[in-house]
Structure formats: structure tokens, C-alpha cells
């Protein structure tokens, strides 16, 4: 059975960029909701003890009668667990191998930021924008709903939740303001960890 992971910071720690109430509801209601529904879907199956990321990599082996539930709620659990980690108060600046590779791939950090921001802005409806490692190369793209890059063999390095529940209380309809603000809380140390782990796979 899956459980809600603790945050490494307080609900108000990302203020003023992400407000306390949004963080609290997002973590205790939305993320918990995905976990509850995932647990209900896999109860009594061979998938009960599996790491959620391994489960998503094998999504096509999951029996059809629970596949949609695992896709949505397993994706939701994995994506949010990842999301809490790539944010932090007093966020650093891009560092290390990841920063170098970002510059190399996208031309400059500013170019990267622009492309990633556009991926989030252009995602119609609910979903995520991602920086992933795909066959050894960095790539920006977006997914719908709670689909995870892991489902298509890509490794997430950085990601932003662009569902309205992640910004509506503070920014209302202004997804652009939310994304602009979010850059202030990106945990680049974790991004570097994610990148190093991904390239050593
Ligand atoms: Mn969310």
C-alpha cells in the first residue's frame, strides 16, 4: 500500500511564490486522493508491493480492468512525489552537470526556461511540463492529465504541475504568473541529483 510522503519543508515555506493553502490542499487532498484510489485499484493484486515508478514503467502489463486507474492515480502519486522534491525554499541556481547539459542542449539557460515555460503554457487543459532524459538526451515536452514520462521510457529530471489546482487559489486564471513565480522555488540541487542518476542508468 502506498502512503503520502512527508514534505521536506513546511506548507508555508514556498511563500510568496506558492501559497500555504495551495500547498496544504495540494498535498493532503489531491495527492492523498491519488494514493487512496491507487491503493483501491491494486488491492489484492501482484502490484501491491511494487515501487510506483516501476509500476508505471510496466503500465502496459497492468491488467486492462485496472490500467486506467493505475495510469491516472499511480501517475498522480509518482508525479506529485517528484514535484515536492524538485521544489525548495531558498532555491539555488542551476548547478553542475545538469546546468552544463541544459546550456549545451538548449543554447542558454534563458532559452531553456522559455521553452519549458511554453510547454507548460501550451498544455491544453490539465497536465504537466517536463524536462526529461530520453535516450541519453535532454528534451522538453508535456503530458496530459497525470501521465508520467516513465510510461514512455523517459526519465523525469524536472517537472511542473499545470493543473489548475496547483495555482488557482493564488493566481486564478493566470497560469503564466504561476509558472514565472515557480522558477523561484526550483530545487536545482535535486535537479542535478535527478540528472546524475538518470545518466548513470
Ligand atoms: Mn497536482
mmCIF file of C-alpha atoms and ligand atoms in Angstrom:
data_model
loop_
_atom_site.group_PDB
_atom_site.id
_atom_site.type_symbol
_atom_site.label_atom_id
_atom_site.label_comp_id
_atom_site.label_asym_id
_atom_site.label_seq_id
_atom_site.Cartn_x
_atom_site.Cartn_y
_atom_site.Cartn_z
ATOM 1 C CA UNK A 1 0.000 0.000 0.000
ATOM 2 C CA UNK A 2 1.205 3.464 -0.857
ATOM 3 C CA UNK A 3 1.442 6.277 1.670
ATOM 4 C CA UNK A 4 1.625 10.044 1.435
ATOM 5 C CA UNK A 5 5.298 11.088 1.612
ATOM 6 C CA UNK A 6 6.214 13.862 4.044
ATOM 7 C CA UNK A 7 7.361 17.158 2.596
ATOM 8 C CA UNK A 8 10.939 18.239 3.346
ATOM 9 C CA UNK A 9 9.639 21.725 4.204
ATOM 10 C CA UNK A 10 6.642 23.415 5.804
ATOM 11 C CA UNK A 11 3.477 24.217 3.848
ATOM 12 C CA UNK A 12 4.283 27.945 4.040
ATOM 13 C CA UNK A 13 7.964 27.513 3.094
ATOM 14 C CA UNK A 14 7.488 28.362 -0.579
ATOM 15 C CA UNK A 15 5.720 31.654 0.138
ATOM 16 C CA UNK A 16 5.315 34.097 -1.510
ATOM 17 C CA UNK A 17 5.747 32.093 -4.716
ATOM 18 C CA UNK A 18 3.417 29.244 -3.816
ATOM 19 C CA UNK A 19 0.945 29.943 -1.043
ATOM 20 C CA UNK A 20 0.443 27.861 2.078
ATOM 21 C CA UNK A 21 -3.187 26.969 1.448
ATOM 22 C CA UNK A 22 -2.465 25.705 -2.056
ATOM 23 C CA UNK A 23 0.416 23.573 -0.774
ATOM 24 C CA UNK A 24 -1.651 22.135 2.065
ATOM 25 C CA UNK A 25 -4.654 21.222 -0.100
ATOM 26 C CA UNK A 26 -2.488 20.004 -2.952
ATOM 27 C CA UNK A 27 -0.560 17.649 -0.651
ATOM 28 C CA UNK A 28 -3.218 16.467 1.831
ATOM 29 C CA UNK A 29 -6.228 16.359 -0.504
ATOM 30 C CA UNK A 30 -5.121 15.985 -4.109
ATOM 31 C CA UNK A 31 -2.040 13.836 -3.624
ATOM 32 C CA UNK A 32 -3.713 11.795 -0.883
ATOM 33 C CA UNK A 33 -6.678 11.292 -3.208
ATOM 34 C CA UNK A 34 -4.495 9.742 -5.913
ATOM 35 C CA UNK A 35 -2.923 7.437 -3.338
ATOM 36 C CA UNK A 36 -6.270 6.273 -1.955
ATOM 37 C CA UNK A 37 -7.613 5.486 -5.407
ATOM 38 C CA UNK A 38 -4.373 3.781 -6.472
ATOM 39 C CA UNK A 39 -4.452 1.615 -3.338
ATOM 40 C CA UNK A 40 -8.069 0.682 -4.013
ATOM 41 C CA UNK A 41 -7.250 -0.278 -7.615
ATOM 42 C CA UNK A 42 -4.276 -2.541 -6.839
ATOM 43 C CA UNK A 43 -5.651 -4.137 -3.661
ATOM 44 C CA UNK A 44 -5.132 -7.884 -3.736
ATOM 45 C CA UNK A 45 -3.078 -7.811 -6.949
ATOM 46 C CA UNK A 46 0.588 -8.639 -7.538
ATOM 47 C CA UNK A 47 1.275 -4.891 -7.888
ATOM 48 C CA UNK A 48 0.589 -4.059 -4.239
ATOM 49 C CA UNK A 49 4.225 -4.120 -3.143
ATOM 50 C CA UNK A 50 5.749 -2.668 -6.302
ATOM 51 C CA UNK A 51 7.580 0.658 -6.362
ATOM 52 C CA UNK A 52 5.209 3.122 -8.023
ATOM 53 C CA UNK A 53 7.776 4.177 -10.642
ATOM 54 C CA UNK A 54 8.396 0.542 -11.605
ATOM 55 C CA UNK A 55 4.641 0.088 -11.817
ATOM 56 C CA UNK A 56 4.369 2.986 -14.287
ATOM 57 C CA UNK A 57 7.217 1.673 -16.445
ATOM 58 C CA UNK A 58 5.219 -1.546 -16.757
ATOM 59 C CA UNK A 59 1.860 0.161 -17.327
ATOM 60 C CA UNK A 60 1.161 -1.935 -20.423
ATOM 61 C CA UNK A 61 1.459 -5.156 -18.393
ATOM 62 C CA UNK A 62 -1.158 -3.993 -15.907
ATOM 63 C CA UNK A 63 -4.477 -5.805 -16.482
ATOM 64 C CA UNK A 64 -6.914 -3.795 -18.535
ATOM 65 C CA UNK A 65 -9.594 -3.652 -15.861
ATOM 66 C CA UNK A 66 -7.333 -1.563 -13.573
ATOM 67 C CA UNK A 67 -4.965 0.001 -16.129
ATOM 68 C CA UNK A 68 -6.760 3.349 -16.419
ATOM 69 C CA UNK A 69 -6.931 3.703 -12.634
ATOM 70 C CA UNK A 70 -3.224 2.865 -12.267
ATOM 71 C CA UNK A 71 -2.361 5.250 -15.082
ATOM 72 C CA UNK A 72 -4.279 8.167 -13.547
ATOM 73 C CA UNK A 73 -3.721 7.605 -9.844
ATOM 74 C CA UNK A 74 -0.333 5.880 -9.995
ATOM 75 C CA UNK A 75 0.773 8.685 -12.312
ATOM 76 C CA UNK A 76 -0.675 11.191 -9.857
ATOM 77 C CA UNK A 77 1.178 9.633 -6.928
ATOM 78 C CA UNK A 78 4.521 9.443 -8.761
ATOM 79 C CA UNK A 79 4.291 12.899 -10.339
ATOM 80 C CA UNK A 80 3.430 14.634 -7.072
ATOM 81 C CA UNK A 81 6.090 12.779 -5.077
ATOM 82 C CA UNK A 82 8.575 14.005 -7.703
ATOM 83 C CA UNK A 83 7.134 17.540 -7.709
ATOM 84 C CA UNK A 84 7.539 18.090 -3.936
ATOM 85 C CA UNK A 85 11.209 17.159 -4.229
ATOM 86 C CA UNK A 86 12.128 19.448 -7.090
ATOM 87 C CA UNK A 87 10.896 22.454 -5.116
ATOM 88 C CA UNK A 88 12.555 24.020 -2.082
ATOM 89 C CA UNK A 89 12.666 27.286 -0.171
ATOM 90 C CA UNK A 90 15.792 29.395 -0.768
ATOM 91 C CA UNK A 91 16.216 27.630 -4.056
ATOM 92 C CA UNK A 92 19.662 27.581 -5.575
ATOM 93 C CA UNK A 93 20.655 28.390 -9.146
ATOM 94 C CA UNK A 94 21.281 25.758 -11.858
ATOM 95 C CA UNK A 95 24.427 23.808 -10.987
ATOM 96 C CA UNK A 96 26.709 21.025 -12.105
ATOM 97 C CA UNK A 97 26.349 18.568 -14.952
ATOM 98 C CA UNK A 98 22.646 19.298 -15.413
ATOM 99 C CA UNK A 99 23.259 23.034 -15.826
ATOM 100 C CA UNK A 100 26.027 22.370 -18.381
ATOM 101 C CA UNK A 101 23.921 19.939 -20.361
ATOM 102 C CA UNK A 102 20.929 22.308 -20.319
ATOM 103 C CA UNK A 103 23.109 25.071 -21.806
ATOM 104 C CA UNK A 104 24.548 22.694 -24.376
ATOM 105 C CA UNK A 105 21.159 21.326 -25.443
ATOM 106 C CA UNK A 106 19.052 24.495 -25.487
ATOM 107 C CA UNK A 107 21.682 27.147 -26.248
ATOM 108 C CA UNK A 108 21.352 29.030 -22.972
ATOM 109 C CA UNK A 109 19.577 28.808 -19.679
ATOM 110 C CA UNK A 110 17.198 31.580 -20.776
ATOM 111 C CA UNK A 111 16.279 29.648 -23.919
ATOM 112 C CA UNK A 112 15.649 26.548 -21.854
ATOM 113 C CA UNK A 113 13.456 28.477 -19.435
ATOM 114 C CA UNK A 114 11.445 29.928 -22.301
ATOM 115 C CA UNK A 115 10.897 26.576 -23.980
ATOM 116 C CA UNK A 116 9.945 24.859 -20.735
ATOM 117 C CA UNK A 117 7.583 27.697 -19.799
ATOM 118 C CA UNK A 118 5.908 27.455 -23.208
ATOM 119 C CA UNK A 119 5.448 23.704 -22.781
ATOM 120 C CA UNK A 120 3.527 24.450 -19.575
ATOM 121 C CA UNK A 121 1.525 27.307 -21.074
ATOM 122 C CA UNK A 122 0.598 25.384 -24.209
ATOM 123 C CA UNK A 123 -0.544 22.234 -22.430
ATOM 124 C CA UNK A 124 -4.296 22.454 -23.062
ATOM 125 C CA UNK A 125 -6.367 21.522 -20.023
ATOM 126 C CA UNK A 126 -4.646 19.652 -17.215
ATOM 127 C CA UNK A 127 -1.200 18.128 -17.280
ATOM 128 C CA UNK A 128 2.500 18.590 -16.733
ATOM 129 C CA UNK A 129 5.513 20.099 -18.474
ATOM 130 C CA UNK A 130 8.732 18.130 -18.232
ATOM 131 C CA UNK A 131 12.462 18.162 -18.731
ATOM 132 C CA UNK A 132 13.341 14.518 -19.334
ATOM 133 C CA UNK A 133 16.238 12.359 -20.360
ATOM 134 C CA UNK A 134 15.229 10.440 -23.479
ATOM 135 C CA UNK A 135 17.805 8.047 -24.945
ATOM 136 C CA UNK A 136 20.559 9.992 -23.244
ATOM 137 C CA UNK A 137 19.376 13.409 -24.445
ATOM 138 C CA UNK A 138 17.582 16.197 -22.641
ATOM 139 C CA UNK A 139 14.159 17.005 -24.012
ATOM 140 C CA UNK A 140 11.248 19.283 -23.085
ATOM 141 C CA UNK A 141 7.670 18.176 -23.587
ATOM 142 C CA UNK A 142 4.340 17.964 -21.804
ATOM 143 C CA UNK A 143 1.918 15.226 -20.814
ATOM 144 C CA UNK A 144 -1.855 15.243 -20.373
ATOM 145 C CA UNK A 145 -3.656 14.507 -17.120
ATOM 146 C CA UNK A 146 -1.353 12.524 -14.791
ATOM 147 C CA UNK A 147 0.589 10.703 -17.480
ATOM 148 C CA UNK A 148 4.192 10.188 -16.438
ATOM 149 C CA UNK A 149 7.251 10.258 -18.715
ATOM 150 C CA UNK A 150 8.128 6.884 -17.152
ATOM 151 C CA UNK A 151 5.220 5.347 -19.073
ATOM 152 C CA UNK A 152 7.083 6.016 -22.315
ATOM 153 C CA UNK A 153 10.595 5.175 -21.156
ATOM 154 C CA UNK A 154 11.658 8.764 -20.438
ATOM 155 C CA UNK A 155 13.272 9.787 -17.158
ATOM 156 C CA UNK A 156 11.933 12.951 -15.480
ATOM 157 C CA UNK A 157 14.584 15.498 -14.455
ATOM 158 C CA UNK A 158 12.331 18.496 -13.745
ATOM 159 C CA UNK A 159 8.567 18.904 -13.964
ATOM 160 C CA UNK A 160 5.801 21.370 -13.231
ATOM 161 C CA UNK A 161 2.197 20.587 -12.406
ATOM 162 C CA UNK A 162 -0.017 22.867 -14.520
ATOM 163 C CA UNK A 163 -3.363 21.560 -13.286
ATOM 164 C CA UNK A 164 -5.458 24.500 -12.087
ATOM 165 C CA UNK A 165 -5.443 23.077 -8.543
ATOM 166 C CA UNK A 166 -1.743 23.927 -8.327
ATOM 167 C CA UNK A 167 -2.237 27.662 -8.832
ATOM 168 C CA UNK A 168 -5.877 28.759 -8.905
ATOM 169 C CA UNK A 169 -6.195 29.976 -5.289
ATOM 170 C CA UNK A 170 -3.350 32.463 -5.712
ATOM 171 C CA UNK A 171 -3.136 33.143 -9.410
ATOM 172 C CA UNK A 172 -6.645 32.251 -10.601
ATOM 173 C CA UNK A 173 -6.650 32.015 -14.402
ATOM 174 C CA UNK A 174 -3.078 33.291 -14.784
ATOM 175 C CA UNK A 175 -1.047 30.161 -15.424
ATOM 176 C CA UNK A 176 1.734 32.341 -16.825
ATOM 177 C CA UNK A 177 2.152 34.149 -13.483
ATOM 178 C CA UNK A 178 2.267 30.854 -11.633
ATOM 179 C CA UNK A 179 4.957 29.410 -13.875
ATOM 180 C CA UNK A 180 7.007 32.616 -13.716
ATOM 181 C CA UNK A 181 6.766 32.534 -9.940
ATOM 182 C CA UNK A 182 7.551 28.815 -9.712
ATOM 183 C CA UNK A 183 11.054 29.301 -11.156
ATOM 184 C CA UNK A 184 11.953 30.909 -7.809
ATOM 185 C CA UNK A 185 11.411 27.657 -5.936
ATOM 186 C CA UNK A 186 13.072 25.140 -8.244
ATOM 187 C CA UNK A 187 15.422 22.932 -6.240
ATOM 188 C CA UNK A 188 18.397 22.777 -8.585
ATOM 189 C CA UNK A 189 20.358 20.526 -6.240
ATOM 190 C CA UNK A 190 17.651 17.902 -6.676
ATOM 191 C CA UNK A 191 17.568 18.501 -10.431
ATOM 192 C CA UNK A 192 21.299 17.786 -10.518
ATOM 193 C CA UNK A 193 20.749 14.605 -8.473
ATOM 194 C CA UNK A 194 17.989 13.510 -10.860
ATOM 195 C CA UNK A 195 20.203 14.138 -13.868
ATOM 196 C CA UNK A 196 23.212 12.297 -12.459
ATOM 197 C CA UNK A 197 21.030 9.313 -11.557
ATOM 198 C CA UNK A 198 19.396 9.320 -14.985
ATOM 199 C CA UNK A 199 22.655 9.327 -16.964
ATOM 200 C CA UNK A 200 24.129 6.528 -14.833
ATOM 201 C CA UNK A 201 21.193 4.243 -15.659
HETATM 202 MN MN1 LIG B 1 -1.406 18.392 -8.722
#
